[in-house]
mmCIF file with all atom_site columns, C-alpha atoms and ligand atoms in Angstrom:
data_model
loop_
_atom_site.group_PDB
_atom_site.id
_atom_site.type_symbol
_atom_site.label_atom_id
_atom_site.label_alt_id
_atom_site.label_comp_id
_atom_site.label_asym_id
_atom_site.label_entity_id
_atom_site.label_seq_id
_atom_site.pdbx_PDB_ins_code
_atom_site.Cartn_x
_atom_site.Cartn_y
_atom_site.Cartn_z
_atom_site.occupancy
_atom_site.B_iso_or_equiv
_atom_site.pdbx_formal_charge
_atom_site.auth_seq_id
_atom_site.auth_comp_id
_atom_site.auth_asym_id
_atom_site.auth_atom_id
_atom_site.pdbx_PDB_model_num
ATOM   1   C  CA  . UNK A 1 1   ? -0.028  -0.069  -0.682  1.00 84.00 ? 1   UNK A CA  1
ATOM   2   C  CA  . UNK A 1 2   ? 2.508   2.535   0.987   1.00 88.00 ? 2   UNK A CA  1
ATOM   3   C  CA  . UNK A 1 3   ? 4.570   1.869   -1.798  1.00 89.00 ? 3   UNK A CA  1
ATOM   4   C  CA  . UNK A 1 4   ? 2.144   2.402   -4.202  1.00 89.00 ? 4   UNK A CA  1
ATOM   5   C  CA  . UNK A 1 5   ? 1.087   5.707   -2.694  1.00 92.00 ? 5   UNK A CA  1
ATOM   6   C  CA  . UNK A 1 6   ? 4.787   6.599   -3.098  1.00 93.00 ? 6   UNK A CA  1
ATOM   7   C  CA  . UNK A 1 7   ? 4.629   6.115   -6.928  1.00 90.00 ? 7   UNK A CA  1
ATOM   8   C  CA  . UNK A 1 8   ? 1.138   7.369   -7.374  1.00 91.00 ? 8   UNK A CA  1
ATOM   9   C  CA  . UNK A 1 9   ? 2.978   11.209  -5.008  1.00 93.00 ? 9   UNK A CA  1
ATOM   10  C  CA  . UNK A 1 10  ? 5.508   10.744  -7.778  1.00 91.00 ? 10  UNK A CA  1
ATOM   11  C  CA  . UNK A 1 11  ? 3.563   10.797  -10.559 1.00 90.00 ? 11  UNK A CA  1
ATOM   12  C  CA  . UNK A 1 12  ? 2.070   13.240  -9.469  1.00 93.00 ? 12  UNK A CA  1
ATOM   13  C  CA  . UNK A 1 13  ? 4.741   15.317  -8.325  1.00 92.00 ? 13  UNK A CA  1
ATOM   14  C  CA  . UNK A 1 14  ? 5.815   14.615  -11.755 1.00 90.00 ? 14  UNK A CA  1
ATOM   15  C  CA  . UNK A 1 15  ? 2.894   16.743  -13.496 1.00 91.00 ? 15  UNK A CA  1
ATOM   16  C  CA  . UNK A 1 16  ? 3.029   19.329  -10.563 1.00 92.00 ? 16  UNK A CA  1
ATOM   17  C  CA  . UNK A 1 17  ? 0.833   18.141  -8.529  1.00 94.00 ? 17  UNK A CA  1
ATOM   18  C  CA  . UNK A 1 18  ? 0.794   17.525  -4.811  1.00 95.00 ? 18  UNK A CA  1
ATOM   19  C  CA  . UNK A 1 19  ? -0.606  15.050  -3.026  1.00 95.00 ? 19  UNK A CA  1
ATOM   20  C  CA  . UNK A 1 20  ? -2.106  16.278  -0.156  1.00 93.00 ? 20  UNK A CA  1
ATOM   21  C  CA  . UNK A 1 21  ? -3.458  14.972  2.404   1.00 92.00 ? 21  UNK A CA  1
ATOM   22  C  CA  . UNK A 1 22  ? -7.311  15.136  1.529   1.00 92.00 ? 22  UNK A CA  1
ATOM   23  C  CA  . UNK A 1 23  ? -6.218  14.190  -2.150  1.00 94.00 ? 23  UNK A CA  1
ATOM   24  C  CA  . UNK A 1 24  ? -3.876  11.263  -0.468  1.00 95.00 ? 24  UNK A CA  1
ATOM   25  C  CA  . UNK A 1 25  ? -7.150  10.213  2.061   1.00 95.00 ? 25  UNK A CA  1
ATOM   26  C  CA  . UNK A 1 26  ? -8.960  9.999   -1.189  1.00 95.00 ? 26  UNK A CA  1
ATOM   27  C  CA  . UNK A 1 27  ? -6.050  7.317   -2.876  1.00 94.00 ? 27  UNK A CA  1
ATOM   28  C  CA  . UNK A 1 28  ? -5.903  5.661   0.046   1.00 94.00 ? 28  UNK A CA  1
ATOM   29  C  CA  . UNK A 1 29  ? -10.104 4.728   -0.226  1.00 94.00 ? 29  UNK A CA  1
ATOM   30  C  CA  . UNK A 1 30  ? -9.959  3.802   -3.974  1.00 93.00 ? 30  UNK A CA  1
ATOM   31  C  CA  . UNK A 1 31  ? -6.797  1.626   -2.726  1.00 91.00 ? 31  UNK A CA  1
ATOM   32  C  CA  . UNK A 1 32  ? -9.420  -0.256  0.356   1.00 92.00 ? 32  UNK A CA  1
ATOM   33  C  CA  . UNK A 1 33  ? -11.511 -0.198  -2.812  1.00 90.00 ? 33  UNK A CA  1
ATOM   34  C  CA  . UNK A 1 34  ? -9.860  -2.001  -5.658  1.00 85.00 ? 34  UNK A CA  1
ATOM   35  C  CA  . UNK A 1 35  ? -12.499 -4.834  -6.340  1.00 80.00 ? 35  UNK A CA  1
ATOM   36  C  CA  . UNK A 1 36  ? -14.905 -2.046  -6.288  1.00 85.00 ? 36  UNK A CA  1
ATOM   37  C  CA  . UNK A 1 37  ? -16.627 0.542   -8.656  1.00 89.00 ? 37  UNK A CA  1
ATOM   38  C  CA  . UNK A 1 38  ? -17.700 3.459   -6.937  1.00 92.00 ? 38  UNK A CA  1
ATOM   39  C  CA  . UNK A 1 39  ? -18.995 6.311   -7.645  1.00 93.00 ? 39  UNK A CA  1
ATOM   40  C  CA  . UNK A 1 40  ? -18.295 9.771   -6.489  1.00 94.00 ? 40  UNK A CA  1
ATOM   41  C  CA  . UNK A 1 41  ? -20.056 9.990   -3.514  1.00 94.00 ? 41  UNK A CA  1
ATOM   42  C  CA  . UNK A 1 42  ? -19.275 6.473   -2.335  1.00 94.00 ? 42  UNK A CA  1
ATOM   43  C  CA  . UNK A 1 43  ? -15.353 7.753   -2.306  1.00 96.00 ? 43  UNK A CA  1
ATOM   44  C  CA  . UNK A 1 44  ? -16.937 10.868  -0.603  1.00 96.00 ? 44  UNK A CA  1
ATOM   45  C  CA  . UNK A 1 45  ? -18.412 8.977   2.228   1.00 96.00 ? 45  UNK A CA  1
ATOM   46  C  CA  . UNK A 1 46  ? -15.544 6.511   2.466   1.00 96.00 ? 46  UNK A CA  1
ATOM   47  C  CA  . UNK A 1 47  ? -13.203 9.371   2.817   1.00 96.00 ? 47  UNK A CA  1
ATOM   48  C  CA  . UNK A 1 48  ? -15.319 11.797  5.065   1.00 94.00 ? 48  UNK A CA  1
ATOM   49  C  CA  . UNK A 1 49  ? -14.529 8.762   7.990   1.00 93.00 ? 49  UNK A CA  1
ATOM   50  C  CA  . UNK A 1 50  ? -10.744 9.641   7.322   1.00 89.00 ? 50  UNK A CA  1
ATOM   51  C  CA  . UNK A 1 51  ? -10.820 13.891  6.597   1.00 90.00 ? 51  UNK A CA  1
ATOM   52  C  CA  . UNK A 1 52  ? -14.177 14.623  8.091   1.00 92.00 ? 52  UNK A CA  1
ATOM   53  C  CA  . UNK A 1 53  ? -12.935 18.236  7.103   1.00 92.00 ? 53  UNK A CA  1
ATOM   54  C  CA  . UNK A 1 54  ? -13.076 17.350  3.306   1.00 93.00 ? 54  UNK A CA  1
ATOM   55  C  CA  . UNK A 1 55  ? -16.149 17.858  0.873   1.00 94.00 ? 55  UNK A CA  1
ATOM   56  C  CA  . UNK A 1 56  ? -17.636 16.582  -1.978  1.00 94.00 ? 56  UNK A CA  1
ATOM   57  C  CA  . UNK A 1 57  ? -16.425 19.066  -4.558  1.00 95.00 ? 57  UNK A CA  1
ATOM   58  C  CA  . UNK A 1 58  ? -12.726 18.521  -3.626  1.00 94.00 ? 58  UNK A CA  1
ATOM   59  C  CA  . UNK A 1 59  ? -12.912 14.621  -3.593  1.00 95.00 ? 59  UNK A CA  1
ATOM   60  C  CA  . UNK A 1 60  ? -14.130 15.333  -6.841  1.00 95.00 ? 60  UNK A CA  1
ATOM   61  C  CA  . UNK A 1 61  ? -11.324 17.345  -8.430  1.00 95.00 ? 61  UNK A CA  1
ATOM   62  C  CA  . UNK A 1 62  ? -9.720  14.518  -7.334  1.00 96.00 ? 62  UNK A CA  1
ATOM   63  C  CA  . UNK A 1 63  ? -11.256 11.872  -9.002  1.00 95.00 ? 63  UNK A CA  1
ATOM   64  C  CA  . UNK A 1 64  ? -10.617 14.471  -12.096 1.00 94.00 ? 64  UNK A CA  1
ATOM   65  C  CA  . UNK A 1 65  ? -7.662  14.603  -12.079 1.00 95.00 ? 65  UNK A CA  1
ATOM   66  C  CA  . UNK A 1 66  ? -6.933  10.553  -10.862 1.00 93.00 ? 66  UNK A CA  1
ATOM   67  C  CA  . UNK A 1 67  ? -8.563  10.231  -14.203 1.00 91.00 ? 67  UNK A CA  1
ATOM   68  C  CA  . UNK A 1 68  ? -6.370  12.413  -16.066 1.00 90.00 ? 68  UNK A CA  1
ATOM   69  C  CA  . UNK A 1 69  ? -4.061  11.200  -15.456 1.00 88.00 ? 69  UNK A CA  1
ATOM   70  C  CA  . UNK A 1 70  ? -5.028  7.527   -15.734 1.00 84.00 ? 70  UNK A CA  1
ATOM   71  C  CA  . UNK A 1 71  ? -4.657  6.948   -12.655 1.00 88.00 ? 71  UNK A CA  1
ATOM   72  C  CA  . UNK A 1 72  ? -7.840  6.187   -12.499 1.00 90.00 ? 72  UNK A CA  1
ATOM   73  C  CA  . UNK A 1 73  ? -10.109 4.881   -14.858 1.00 86.00 ? 73  UNK A CA  1
ATOM   74  C  CA  . UNK A 1 74  ? -13.078 5.835   -15.566 1.00 88.00 ? 74  UNK A CA  1
ATOM   75  C  CA  . UNK A 1 75  ? -16.270 3.924   -15.460 1.00 86.00 ? 75  UNK A CA  1
ATOM   76  C  CA  . UNK A 1 76  ? -19.807 4.792   -16.966 1.00 84.00 ? 76  UNK A CA  1
ATOM   77  C  CA  . UNK A 1 77  ? -22.676 1.620   -17.044 1.00 83.00 ? 77  UNK A CA  1
ATOM   78  C  CA  . UNK A 1 78  ? -25.279 3.819   -18.532 1.00 78.00 ? 78  UNK A CA  1
ATOM   79  C  CA  . UNK A 1 79  ? -27.345 4.847   -15.325 1.00 81.00 ? 79  UNK A CA  1
ATOM   80  C  CA  . UNK A 1 80  ? -25.367 8.567   -15.773 1.00 85.00 ? 80  UNK A CA  1
ATOM   81  C  CA  . UNK A 1 81  ? -23.310 7.939   -12.899 1.00 89.00 ? 81  UNK A CA  1
ATOM   82  C  CA  . UNK A 1 82  ? -19.349 7.691   -12.888 1.00 91.00 ? 82  UNK A CA  1
ATOM   83  C  CA  . UNK A 1 83  ? -17.715 5.192   -11.360 1.00 91.00 ? 83  UNK A CA  1
ATOM   84  C  CA  . UNK A 1 84  ? -14.319 4.926   -10.363 1.00 92.00 ? 84  UNK A CA  1
ATOM   85  C  CA  . UNK A 1 85  ? -11.935 2.049   -10.498 1.00 87.00 ? 85  UNK A CA  1
ATOM   86  C  CA  . UNK A 1 86  ? -7.946  1.360   -10.487 1.00 81.00 ? 86  UNK A CA  1
ATOM   87  C  CA  . UNK A 1 87  ? -5.832  0.687   -13.296 1.00 69.00 ? 87  UNK A CA  1
ATOM   88  C  CA  . UNK A 1 88  ? -3.042  -2.167  -12.447 1.00 62.00 ? 88  UNK A CA  1
ATOM   89  C  CA  . UNK A 1 89  ? -0.242  -0.578  -13.248 1.00 53.00 ? 89  UNK A CA  1
ATOM   90  C  CA  . UNK A 1 90  ? 1.803   -1.251  -15.854 1.00 44.00 ? 90  UNK A CA  1
ATOM   91  C  CA  . UNK A 1 91  ? -0.008  -3.243  -17.788 1.00 43.00 ? 91  UNK A CA  1
ATOM   92  C  CA  . UNK A 1 92  ? -3.345  -2.355  -19.292 1.00 51.00 ? 92  UNK A CA  1
ATOM   93  C  CA  . UNK A 1 93  ? -5.451  -4.386  -17.590 1.00 54.00 ? 93  UNK A CA  1
ATOM   94  C  CA  . UNK A 1 94  ? -7.974  -5.706  -19.807 1.00 69.00 ? 94  UNK A CA  1
ATOM   95  C  CA  . UNK A 1 95  ? -11.085 -6.451  -18.588 1.00 76.00 ? 95  UNK A CA  1
ATOM   96  C  CA  . UNK A 1 96  ? -15.245 -6.068  -19.027 1.00 84.00 ? 96  UNK A CA  1
ATOM   97  C  CA  . UNK A 1 97  ? -17.982 -5.400  -16.633 1.00 87.00 ? 97  UNK A CA  1
ATOM   98  C  CA  . UNK A 1 98  ? -21.073 -7.325  -16.306 1.00 91.00 ? 98  UNK A CA  1
ATOM   99  C  CA  . UNK A 1 99  ? -23.930 -4.857  -15.031 1.00 90.00 ? 99  UNK A CA  1
ATOM   100 C  CA  . UNK A 1 100 ? -27.164 -6.823  -13.235 1.00 93.00 ? 100 UNK A CA  1
ATOM   101 C  CA  . UNK A 1 101 ? -30.059 -5.215  -14.284 1.00 91.00 ? 101 UNK A CA  1
ATOM   102 C  CA  . UNK A 1 102 ? -32.232 -6.586  -11.360 1.00 92.00 ? 102 UNK A CA  1
ATOM   103 C  CA  . UNK A 1 103 ? -29.671 -6.155  -8.598  1.00 92.00 ? 103 UNK A CA  1
ATOM   104 C  CA  . UNK A 1 104 ? -27.022 -3.420  -9.885  1.00 88.00 ? 104 UNK A CA  1
ATOM   105 C  CA  . UNK A 1 105 ? -24.505 -6.245  -9.042  1.00 88.00 ? 105 UNK A CA  1
ATOM   106 C  CA  . UNK A 1 106 ? -21.154 -5.157  -11.361 1.00 87.00 ? 106 UNK A CA  1
ATOM   107 C  CA  . UNK A 1 107 ? -19.288 -8.673  -12.011 1.00 87.00 ? 107 UNK A CA  1
ATOM   108 C  CA  . UNK A 1 108 ? -15.744 -9.089  -13.913 1.00 84.00 ? 108 UNK A CA  1
ATOM   109 C  CA  . UNK A 1 109 ? -14.361 -10.859 -16.698 1.00 84.00 ? 109 UNK A CA  1
ATOM   110 C  CA  . UNK A 1 110 ? -11.041 -10.711 -16.169 1.00 77.00 ? 110 UNK A CA  1
ATOM   111 C  CA  . UNK A 1 111 ? -10.186 -11.517 -19.623 1.00 77.00 ? 111 UNK A CA  1
ATOM   112 C  CA  . UNK A 1 112 ? -10.112 -10.115 -23.243 1.00 75.00 ? 112 UNK A CA  1
ATOM   113 C  CA  . UNK A 1 113 ? -12.399 -11.268 -25.598 1.00 80.00 ? 113 UNK A CA  1
ATOM   114 C  CA  . UNK A 1 114 ? -11.958 -8.948  -27.934 1.00 82.00 ? 114 UNK A CA  1
ATOM   115 C  CA  . UNK A 1 115 ? -8.260  -9.608  -29.217 1.00 82.00 ? 115 UNK A CA  1
ATOM   116 C  CA  . UNK A 1 116 ? -10.412 -11.091 -32.702 1.00 87.00 ? 116 UNK A CA  1
ATOM   117 C  CA  . UNK A 1 117 ? -12.101 -7.969  -32.875 1.00 88.00 ? 117 UNK A CA  1
ATOM   118 C  CA  . UNK A 1 118 ? -9.868  -5.774  -32.145 1.00 87.00 ? 118 UNK A CA  1
ATOM   119 C  CA  . UNK A 1 119 ? -7.995  -7.224  -35.329 1.00 90.00 ? 119 UNK A CA  1
ATOM   120 C  CA  . UNK A 1 120 ? -10.517 -7.218  -37.371 1.00 93.00 ? 120 UNK A CA  1
ATOM   121 C  CA  . UNK A 1 121 ? -11.325 -3.109  -37.010 1.00 92.00 ? 121 UNK A CA  1
ATOM   122 C  CA  . UNK A 1 122 ? -7.424  -2.395  -37.150 1.00 92.00 ? 122 UNK A CA  1
ATOM   123 C  CA  . UNK A 1 123 ? -7.407  -4.246  -40.617 1.00 94.00 ? 123 UNK A CA  1
ATOM   124 C  CA  . UNK A 1 124 ? -10.895 -3.181  -42.280 1.00 95.00 ? 124 UNK A CA  1
ATOM   125 C  CA  . UNK A 1 125 ? -10.608 0.096   -41.637 1.00 94.00 ? 125 UNK A CA  1
ATOM   126 C  CA  . UNK A 1 126 ? -6.928  1.062   -40.831 1.00 93.00 ? 126 UNK A CA  1
ATOM   127 C  CA  . UNK A 1 127 ? -7.991  2.046   -37.277 1.00 92.00 ? 127 UNK A CA  1
ATOM   128 C  CA  . UNK A 1 128 ? -5.062  1.605   -34.615 1.00 88.00 ? 128 UNK A CA  1
ATOM   129 C  CA  . UNK A 1 129 ? -7.228  0.980   -31.090 1.00 84.00 ? 129 UNK A CA  1
ATOM   130 C  CA  . UNK A 1 130 ? -5.784  2.358   -28.171 1.00 79.00 ? 130 UNK A CA  1
ATOM   131 C  CA  . UNK A 1 131 ? -8.629  0.804   -25.828 1.00 76.00 ? 131 UNK A CA  1
ATOM   132 C  CA  . UNK A 1 132 ? -12.242 -0.983  -25.700 1.00 79.00 ? 132 UNK A CA  1
ATOM   133 C  CA  . UNK A 1 133 ? -15.011 -1.082  -23.894 1.00 78.00 ? 133 UNK A CA  1
ATOM   134 C  CA  . UNK A 1 134 ? -17.158 -3.526  -23.543 1.00 82.00 ? 134 UNK A CA  1
ATOM   135 C  CA  . UNK A 1 135 ? -20.252 -3.748  -21.082 1.00 85.00 ? 135 UNK A CA  1
ATOM   136 C  CA  . UNK A 1 136 ? -22.611 -6.291  -20.808 1.00 90.00 ? 136 UNK A CA  1
ATOM   137 C  CA  . UNK A 1 137 ? -26.512 -6.394  -18.938 1.00 91.00 ? 137 UNK A CA  1
ATOM   138 C  CA  . UNK A 1 138 ? -28.492 -8.998  -17.052 1.00 94.00 ? 138 UNK A CA  1
ATOM   139 C  CA  . UNK A 1 139 ? -29.651 -10.934 -14.836 1.00 95.00 ? 139 UNK A CA  1
ATOM   140 C  CA  . UNK A 1 140 ? -26.601 -11.665 -12.632 1.00 94.00 ? 140 UNK A CA  1
ATOM   141 C  CA  . UNK A 1 141 ? -25.810 -15.326 -10.953 1.00 94.00 ? 141 UNK A CA  1
ATOM   142 C  CA  . UNK A 1 142 ? -27.150 -14.201 -7.573  1.00 94.00 ? 142 UNK A CA  1
ATOM   143 C  CA  . UNK A 1 143 ? -30.606 -13.216 -8.813  1.00 95.00 ? 143 UNK A CA  1
ATOM   144 C  CA  . UNK A 1 144 ? -31.090 -15.834 -10.648 1.00 95.00 ? 144 UNK A CA  1
ATOM   145 C  CA  . UNK A 1 145 ? -30.937 -18.383 -8.717  1.00 93.00 ? 145 UNK A CA  1
ATOM   146 C  CA  . UNK A 1 146 ? -33.054 -15.882 -5.931  1.00 92.00 ? 146 UNK A CA  1
ATOM   147 C  CA  . UNK A 1 147 ? -35.824 -15.589 -9.215  1.00 92.00 ? 147 UNK A CA  1
ATOM   148 C  CA  . UNK A 1 148 ? -35.882 -19.649 -9.455  1.00 90.00 ? 148 UNK A CA  1
ATOM   149 C  CA  . UNK A 1 149 ? -36.270 -19.909 -5.614  1.00 81.00 ? 149 UNK A CA  1
ATOM   150 C  CA  . UNK A 1 150 ? -40.240 -20.143 -5.202  1.00 73.00 ? 150 UNK A CA  1
ATOM   151 C  CA  . UNK A 1 151 ? -41.834 -17.650 -2.811  1.00 63.00 ? 151 UNK A CA  1
ATOM   152 C  CA  . UNK A 1 152 ? -42.486 -17.861 0.352   1.00 63.00 ? 152 UNK A CA  1
ATOM   153 C  CA  . UNK A 1 153 ? -46.097 -16.995 0.607   1.00 60.00 ? 153 UNK A CA  1
ATOM   154 C  CA  . UNK A 1 154 ? -46.029 -19.936 -1.290  1.00 50.00 ? 154 UNK A CA  1
ATOM   155 C  CA  . UNK A 1 155 ? -45.413 -21.581 1.379   1.00 50.00 ? 155 UNK A CA  1
ATOM   156 C  CA  . UNK A 1 156 ? -47.316 -20.752 3.192   1.00 49.00 ? 156 UNK A CA  1
ATOM   157 C  CA  . UNK A 1 157 ? -50.288 -21.018 0.818   1.00 49.00 ? 157 UNK A CA  1
ATOM   158 C  CA  . UNK A 1 158 ? -50.157 -24.728 0.972   1.00 48.00 ? 158 UNK A CA  1
ATOM   159 C  CA  . UNK A 1 159 ? -52.780 -26.835 2.536   1.00 52.00 ? 159 UNK A CA  1
ATOM   160 C  CA  . UNK A 1 160 ? -52.615 -26.353 6.389   1.00 49.00 ? 160 UNK A CA  1
ATOM   161 C  CA  . UNK A 1 161 ? -52.880 -29.702 7.915   1.00 53.00 ? 161 UNK A CA  1
ATOM   162 C  CA  . UNK A 1 162 ? -56.593 -30.745 8.435   1.00 51.00 ? 162 UNK A CA  1
ATOM   163 C  CA  . UNK A 1 163 ? -57.804 -30.337 12.199  1.00 50.00 ? 163 UNK A CA  1
ATOM   164 C  CA  . UNK A 1 164 ? -58.943 -33.542 13.935  1.00 52.00 ? 164 UNK A CA  1
HETATM 165 ZN ZN1 . LIG B 2 .   ? -28.284 -9.171  -10.285 1.00 60.76 ? 201 LIG B ZN1 1
HETATM 166 ZN ZN1 . LIG B 2 .   ? -14.087 -3.142  -13.294 1.00 60.76 ? 202 LIG B ZN1 1
#
Protein backbone atom coordinates (compact mmCIF):
# COMPACT_ATOMS: atom_id res chain seq x y z
CA UNK A 1 0.00 0.00 0.00
CA UNK A 2 2.70 2.52 1.02
CA UNK A 3 4.72 1.66 -2.09
CA UNK A 4 1.75 2.38 -4.26
CA UNK A 5 0.98 5.65 -2.48
CA UNK A 6 4.61 6.65 -3.03
CA UNK A 7 4.40 5.84 -6.74
CA UNK A 8 1.19 7.83 -7.09
CA UNK A 9 2.87 10.70 -5.26
CA UNK A 10 5.76 10.61 -7.76
CA UNK A 11 3.31 10.43 -10.62
CA UNK A 12 1.52 13.54 -9.35
CA UNK A 13 4.84 15.35 -8.81
CA UNK A 14 5.92 14.63 -12.35
CA UNK A 15 2.81 16.53 -13.44
CA UNK A 16 3.41 19.32 -10.93
CA UNK A 17 0.71 18.25 -8.52
CA UNK A 18 1.11 17.63 -4.83
CA UNK A 19 -0.29 14.71 -2.90
CA UNK A 20 -2.17 16.84 -0.40
CA UNK A 21 -3.65 15.12 2.69
CA UNK A 22 -7.10 15.25 1.07
CA UNK A 23 -5.81 13.69 -2.13
CA UNK A 24 -3.95 11.06 -0.14
CA UNK A 25 -7.09 10.16 1.83
CA UNK A 26 -8.97 9.79 -1.47
CA UNK A 27 -6.23 7.61 -2.97
CA UNK A 28 -6.20 5.39 0.13
CA UNK A 29 -9.94 4.84 -0.08
CA UNK A 30 -9.63 3.89 -3.75
CA UNK A 31 -6.79 1.48 -2.98
CA UNK A 32 -8.72 -0.10 -0.11
CA UNK A 33 -11.69 -0.63 -2.42
CA UNK A 34 -9.74 -1.66 -5.46
CA UNK A 35 -12.20 -4.34 -6.52
CA UNK A 36 -15.20 -2.08 -6.27
CA UNK A 37 -16.62 0.41 -8.69
CA UNK A 38 -17.25 3.40 -6.49
CA UNK A 39 -19.15 6.51 -7.48
CA UNK A 40 -17.84 9.93 -6.43
CA UNK A 41 -20.41 9.94 -3.64
CA UNK A 42 -19.34 6.47 -2.41
CA UNK A 43 -15.73 7.68 -2.34
CA UNK A 44 -16.75 10.86 -0.56
CA UNK A 45 -18.58 9.00 2.23
CA UNK A 46 -15.58 6.71 2.76
CA UNK A 47 -13.04 9.55 2.67
CA UNK A 48 -15.11 11.49 5.18
CA UNK A 49 -14.46 8.75 7.74
CA UNK A 50 -10.71 9.47 7.44
CA UNK A 51 -10.85 13.20 6.79
CA UNK A 52 -14.13 14.60 8.15
CA UNK A 53 -13.34 18.12 6.94
CA UNK A 54 -13.22 17.12 3.28
CA UNK A 55 -15.93 18.34 0.89
CA UNK A 56 -17.59 16.51 -1.98
CA UNK A 57 -16.20 19.08 -4.45
CA UNK A 58 -12.63 18.33 -3.35
CA UNK A 59 -13.17 14.59 -3.69
CA UNK A 60 -14.74 15.14 -7.08
CA UNK A 61 -11.82 17.29 -8.30
CA UNK A 62 -9.33 14.72 -7.00
CA UNK A 63 -11.11 11.93 -8.88
CA UNK A 64 -11.08 13.99 -12.06
CA UNK A 65 -7.38 14.74 -11.63
CA UNK A 66 -6.53 11.08 -10.98
CA UNK A 67 -8.49 9.97 -14.00
CA UNK A 68 -6.94 12.70 -16.19
CA UNK A 69 -3.53 11.36 -15.15
CA UNK A 70 -4.79 7.83 -15.91
CA UNK A 71 -4.10 6.69 -12.37
CA UNK A 72 -7.71 5.64 -12.07
CA UNK A 73 -10.25 4.69 -14.67
CA UNK A 74 -13.56 6.50 -15.01
CA UNK A 75 -16.37 4.16 -15.99
CA UNK A 76 -19.82 4.83 -17.30
CA UNK A 77 -22.25 1.97 -16.92
CA UNK A 78 -25.07 3.86 -18.58
CA UNK A 79 -26.95 4.74 -15.39
CA UNK A 80 -25.73 8.35 -15.42
CA UNK A 81 -23.35 7.81 -12.49
CA UNK A 82 -19.60 7.92 -13.10
CA UNK A 83 -17.68 5.21 -11.25
CA UNK A 84 -14.00 4.94 -10.61
CA UNK A 85 -11.58 2.07 -10.31
CA UNK A 86 -7.83 1.68 -10.12
CA UNK A 87 -5.93 0.66 -13.16
CA UNK A 88 -3.57 -2.20 -12.60
CA UNK A 89 -0.08 -0.82 -12.67
CA UNK A 90 2.06 -1.40 -15.70
CA UNK A 91 -0.01 -3.27 -18.21
CA UNK A 92 -3.38 -2.05 -19.27
CA UNK A 93 -5.90 -4.02 -17.31
CA UNK A 94 -8.23 -5.56 -19.82
CA UNK A 95 -11.45 -6.63 -18.28
CA UNK A 96 -15.10 -6.40 -19.05
CA UNK A 97 -18.10 -5.63 -16.96
CA UNK A 98 -21.30 -7.54 -16.36
CA UNK A 99 -24.04 -5.31 -15.01
CA UNK A 100 -27.06 -6.89 -13.38
CA UNK A 101 -30.21 -4.97 -14.32
CA UNK A 102 -32.01 -6.45 -11.33
CA UNK A 103 -29.71 -5.75 -8.36
CA UNK A 104 -27.15 -3.42 -9.96
CA UNK A 105 -24.18 -5.66 -9.11
CA UNK A 106 -21.09 -5.19 -11.25
CA UNK A 107 -19.09 -8.34 -11.94
CA UNK A 108 -15.94 -8.54 -14.00
CA UNK A 109 -14.57 -10.83 -16.66
CA UNK A 110 -10.82 -10.68 -16.20
CA UNK A 111 -10.06 -11.73 -19.71
CA UNK A 112 -9.78 -9.84 -22.94
CA UNK A 113 -12.42 -11.27 -25.21
CA UNK A 114 -11.99 -8.72 -27.94
CA UNK A 115 -8.53 -9.37 -29.34
CA UNK A 116 -9.82 -10.92 -32.54
CA UNK A 117 -12.39 -8.18 -32.96
CA UNK A 118 -9.68 -5.56 -32.49
CA UNK A 119 -7.47 -7.13 -35.14
CA UNK A 120 -10.36 -7.18 -37.58
CA UNK A 121 -11.33 -3.57 -36.92
CA UNK A 122 -7.71 -2.44 -37.23
CA UNK A 123 -7.37 -4.20 -40.57
CA UNK A 124 -10.75 -3.37 -42.04
CA UNK A 125 -10.81 0.27 -40.97
CA UNK A 126 -7.10 1.10 -40.74
CA UNK A 127 -7.84 2.23 -37.22
CA UNK A 128 -5.22 1.96 -34.48
CA UNK A 129 -7.13 0.83 -31.41
CA UNK A 130 -5.87 2.06 -28.06
CA UNK A 131 -8.58 0.80 -25.80
CA UNK A 132 -12.12 -0.49 -25.75
CA UNK A 133 -15.04 -0.83 -23.40
CA UNK A 134 -17.39 -3.73 -23.21
CA UNK A 135 -20.39 -3.82 -20.92
CA UNK A 136 -22.93 -6.61 -20.78
CA UNK A 137 -26.35 -5.92 -19.29
CA UNK A 138 -28.26 -8.86 -17.91
CA UNK A 139 -29.22 -10.77 -14.79
CA UNK A 140 -26.49 -11.99 -12.48
CA UNK A 141 -26.24 -15.59 -11.28
CA UNK A 142 -27.30 -14.55 -7.76
CA UNK A 143 -30.52 -12.95 -8.99
CA UNK A 144 -31.21 -15.88 -11.31
CA UNK A 145 -30.95 -18.20 -8.34
CA UNK A 146 -33.20 -15.98 -6.28
CA UNK A 147 -35.74 -15.71 -9.09
CA UNK A 148 -35.93 -19.49 -9.35
CA UNK A 149 -36.54 -20.02 -5.69
CA UNK A 150 -40.17 -20.51 -4.71
CA UNK A 151 -41.57 -17.44 -2.99
CA UNK A 152 -42.07 -17.75 0.78
CA UNK A 153 -45.78 -16.90 0.33
CA UNK A 154 -46.19 -19.94 -1.90
CA UNK A 155 -45.04 -22.07 1.03
CA UNK A 156 -47.68 -20.62 3.29
CA UNK A 157 -50.55 -21.23 0.88
CA UNK A 158 -49.88 -24.97 0.98
CA UNK A 159 -52.93 -26.69 2.37
CA UNK A 160 -52.60 -26.76 6.13
CA UNK A 161 -53.11 -30.00 7.99
CA UNK A 162 -56.77 -30.44 8.76
CA UNK A 163 -57.43 -30.13 12.43
CA UNK A 164 -59.14 -33.05 14.11
ZN1 LIG B 1 -28.27 -9.31 -9.66
ZN1 LIG C 1 -13.96 -3.04 -13.30
